[in-house]
């Protein structure tokens, strides 16, 4: 048995393909039958996206914590 074998993608399994198709049908139904409701919700979705991006988007640059010492601050000030 190969130790480095990878698992097949979840979205390429029969259940994954079914979920993608069901999602596409659901989005089509929302856009064709309830377009006015969807357009009324767009501003609220933007407002909801802001705190979610703030919570989940800070992992790339280290968040809000500052891990510098006084020596690093003095060296930066000299430059």
XYZ file of N, CA, C and O in Angstrom:
316
model
N 0.830 -1.179 0.000
C 0.000 0.000 0.000
C 0.877 1.246 0.000
O 1.847 1.322 0.728
N 0.559 2.222 -0.777
C 1.328 3.442 -0.906
C 0.986 4.390 0.245
O -0.170 4.690 0.505
N 2.022 4.893 0.956
C 1.798 5.788 2.088
C 1.366 7.174 1.639
O 0.714 7.888 2.385
N 1.743 7.586 0.457
C 1.496 8.941 0.001
C 0.289 9.047 -0.934
O 0.182 10.000 -1.683
N -0.603 8.073 -0.894
C -1.779 8.158 -1.755
C -2.705 9.241 -1.201
O -2.901 9.379 -0.007
N -3.262 10.003 -2.119
C -4.142 11.089 -1.708
C -5.590 10.646 -1.859
O -5.922 9.830 -2.708
N -6.441 11.211 -1.028
C -7.861 10.926 -1.090
C -8.456 11.658 -2.286
O -8.027 12.760 -2.616
N -9.451 11.084 -2.938
C -10.098 11.794 -4.037
C -10.816 13.031 -3.504
O -11.238 13.086 -2.357
N -10.964 14.013 -4.358
C -11.617 15.251 -3.970
C -13.068 14.990 -3.590
O -13.744 14.157 -4.191
N -13.536 15.693 -2.574
C -14.914 15.535 -2.119
C -15.888 15.943 -3.216
O -16.964 15.375 -3.346
N -15.512 16.944 -4.012
C -16.423 17.459 -5.029
C -16.475 16.572 -6.266
O -17.312 16.765 -7.136
N -15.588 15.604 -6.385
C -15.615 14.688 -7.534
C -16.325 13.386 -7.202
O -16.495 12.536 -8.069
N -16.750 13.220 -5.962
C -17.503 12.028 -5.583
C -18.949 12.182 -6.064
O -19.395 13.286 -6.383
N -19.708 11.101 -6.123
C -21.109 11.215 -6.551
C -21.928 12.158 -5.652
O -22.756 12.929 -6.141
N -21.690 12.118 -4.350
C -22.416 13.008 -3.453
C -21.995 14.461 -3.672
O -22.834 15.367 -3.612
N -20.730 14.705 -3.942
C -20.260 16.061 -4.218
C -20.853 16.619 -5.493
O -21.256 17.786 -5.547
N -20.933 15.794 -6.522
C -21.531 16.230 -7.790
C -23.009 16.527 -7.586
O -23.536 17.531 -8.087
N -23.687 15.695 -6.799
C -25.090 15.954 -6.490
C -25.252 17.271 -5.733
O -26.169 18.047 -6.023
N -24.394 17.545 -4.761
C -24.493 18.783 -3.986
C -24.247 20.008 -4.869
O -24.910 21.033 -4.716
N -23.292 19.918 -5.783
C -23.045 21.027 -6.719
C -24.253 21.264 -7.620
O -24.654 22.407 -7.855
N -24.840 20.192 -8.123
C -26.008 20.328 -8.989
C -27.197 20.894 -8.209
O -27.912 21.779 -8.697
N -27.414 20.414 -6.987
C -28.513 20.923 -6.162
C -28.287 22.393 -5.825
O -29.233 23.192 -5.815
N -27.049 22.778 -5.561
C -26.742 24.182 -5.294
C -26.990 25.052 -6.506
O -27.512 26.165 -6.395
N -26.625 24.552 -7.681
C -26.861 25.320 -8.913
C -28.352 25.496 -9.166
O -28.802 26.584 -9.553
N -29.130 24.457 -8.935
C -30.584 24.559 -9.106
C -31.156 25.545 -8.089
O -32.021 26.364 -8.413
N -30.674 25.505 -6.861
C -31.149 26.425 -5.836
C -30.831 27.874 -6.166
O -31.680 28.759 -6.002
N -29.626 28.130 -6.656
C -29.247 29.489 -7.040
C -30.092 29.952 -8.229
O -30.563 31.095 -8.253
N -30.318 29.082 -9.195
C -31.163 29.432 -10.342
C -32.579 29.779 -9.883
O -33.160 30.771 -10.320
N -33.131 28.968 -8.985
C -34.478 29.225 -8.480
C -34.535 30.554 -7.732
O -35.472 31.333 -7.914
N -33.539 30.832 -6.888
C -33.520 32.108 -6.164
C -33.468 33.294 -7.113
O -34.157 34.287 -6.919
N -32.636 33.194 -8.144
C -32.468 34.323 -9.041
C -33.643 34.523 -9.979
O -33.940 35.648 -10.375
N -34.343 33.445 -10.336
C -35.462 33.608 -11.260
C -36.771 33.907 -10.546
O -37.579 34.691 -11.048
N -37.004 33.326 -9.401
C -38.294 33.479 -8.729
C -38.278 34.534 -7.628
O -39.320 35.080 -7.293
N -37.134 34.799 -7.061
C -37.058 35.697 -5.914
C -35.995 36.776 -6.103
O -35.287 37.142 -5.160
N -35.896 37.302 -7.289
C -34.853 38.286 -7.587
C -34.997 39.541 -6.731
O -34.001 40.094 -6.257
N -36.210 39.980 -6.493
C -36.386 41.195 -5.678
C -35.938 40.969 -4.243
O -35.350 41.855 -3.626
N -36.193 39.778 -3.710
C -35.731 39.480 -2.354
C -34.213 39.426 -2.292
O -33.607 39.883 -1.321
N -33.602 38.848 -3.303
C -32.140 38.740 -3.333
C -31.518 40.127 -3.425
O -30.562 40.435 -2.704
N -32.060 40.981 -4.281
C -31.482 42.319 -4.430
C -31.696 43.155 -3.178
O -30.883 44.023 -2.871
N -32.767 42.925 -2.431
C -32.975 43.638 -1.182
C -31.994 43.182 -0.107
O -31.684 43.932 0.810
N -31.489 41.961 -0.199
C -30.583 41.436 0.813
C -29.125 41.783 0.539
O -28.291 41.634 1.429
N -28.794 42.257 -0.646
C -27.399 42.514 -1.013
C -26.704 43.506 -0.072
O -25.585 43.228 0.381
N -27.307 44.640 0.293
C -26.601 45.539 1.221
C -26.290 44.885 2.562
O -25.228 45.110 3.141
N -27.212 44.058 3.049
C -26.981 43.379 4.320
C -25.879 42.329 4.190
O -25.132 42.090 5.134
N -25.774 41.705 3.032
C -24.699 40.736 2.819
C -23.342 41.422 2.808
O -22.356 40.883 3.328
N -23.268 42.636 2.234
C -22.012 43.393 2.279
C -21.659 43.765 3.719
O -20.509 43.683 4.128
N -22.655 44.200 4.478
C -22.402 44.536 5.875
C -21.984 43.313 6.683
O -21.157 43.404 7.584
N -22.541 42.165 6.386
C -22.161 40.934 7.071
C -20.773 40.477 6.643
O -20.033 39.897 7.439
N -20.387 40.761 5.408
C -19.081 40.331 4.912
C -17.942 41.065 5.620
O -16.868 40.492 5.818
N -18.173 42.310 6.023
C -17.098 43.088 6.654
C -16.587 42.441 7.942
O -15.387 42.196 8.076
N -17.440 42.135 8.925
C -16.907 41.508 10.135
C -16.382 40.096 9.886
O -15.423 39.663 10.527
N -16.988 39.390 8.942
C -16.494 38.040 8.656
C -15.098 38.084 8.037
O -14.234 37.273 8.387
N -14.856 39.035 7.133
C -13.514 39.174 6.563
C -12.532 39.618 7.643
O -11.374 39.213 7.639
N -12.986 40.441 8.568
C -12.110 40.889 9.642
C -11.731 39.717 10.546
O -10.580 39.586 10.951
N -12.694 38.862 10.857
C -12.417 37.725 11.735
C -11.536 36.671 11.064
O -10.608 36.145 11.677
N -11.842 36.348 9.816
C -11.161 35.239 9.162
C -10.040 35.673 8.228
O -9.297 34.844 7.728
N -9.863 36.950 7.981
C -8.888 37.402 7.010
C -7.561 37.846 7.583
O -6.651 38.169 6.838
N -7.423 37.872 8.909
C -6.194 38.389 9.494
C -5.131 37.324 9.733
O -4.074 37.632 10.263
N -5.371 36.099 9.364
C -4.364 35.074 9.610
C -3.166 35.207 8.677
O -2.096 34.716 8.985
N -3.311 35.905 7.586
C -2.231 36.020 6.611
C -1.125 36.975 7.009
O 0.025 36.784 6.648
N -1.422 37.998 7.797
C -0.382 38.969 8.142
C -0.118 39.043 9.638
O 0.443 39.998 10.119
N -0.534 38.054 10.395
C -0.193 37.996 11.808
C -1.188 38.658 12.733
O -0.932 38.778 13.920
N -2.309 39.101 12.267
C -3.327 39.663 13.137
C -2.964 41.036 13.649
O -2.247 41.800 13.023
N -3.434 41.336 14.851
C -3.249 42.649 15.433
C -2.135 42.690 16.467
O -1.873 43.728 17.046
N -1.530 41.561 16.766
C -0.514 41.557 17.815
C 0.820 42.049 17.251
O 1.153 41.827 16.095
N 1.567 42.754 18.101
C 2.861 43.288 17.709
C 3.931 42.610 18.561
O 3.927 42.740 19.782
N 4.823 41.885 17.907
C 5.859 41.138 18.614
C 7.221 41.755 18.352
O 8.160 41.082 17.969
N 7.350 43.028 18.567
C 8.643 43.668 18.370
C 9.213 44.069 19.720
O 8.491 44.351 20.670
N 10.505 44.086 19.803
C 11.164 44.506 21.036
C 11.559 45.974 20.913
O 11.484 46.577 19.853
N 12.011 46.559 21.996
C 12.446 47.961 21.976
C 13.643 48.138 21.051
O 13.768 49.144 20.382
N 14.527 47.148 20.989
C 15.698 47.243 20.132
C 15.274 47.297 18.665
O 15.817 48.076 17.895
N 14.272 46.489 18.291
C 13.762 46.524 16.920
C 13.151 47.882 16.601
O 13.319 48.418 15.508
N 12.441 48.468 17.570
C 11.837 49.789 17.367
C 12.910 50.853 17.185
O 12.787 51.743 16.349
N 13.991 50.767 17.974
C 15.070 51.748 17.866
C 15.802 51.602 16.534
O 16.167 52.604 15.897
N 16.016 50.357 16.095
C 16.672 50.132 14.807
C 15.811 50.666 13.660
O 16.332 51.232 12.696
N 14.508 50.493 13.753
C 13.622 50.987 12.715
C 13.606 52.503 12.681
O 13.496 53.122 11.623
N 13.713 53.136 13.847
C 13.706 54.587 13.915
C 14.976 55.178 13.323
O 14.961 56.287 12.794
N 16.091 54.467 13.378
C 17.367 54.949 12.840
C 17.386 54.919 11.321
O 18.133 55.636 10.706
N 16.590 54.067 10.719
C 16.615 53.912 9.252
C 15.994 55.037 8.555
O 15.283 55.812 8.689
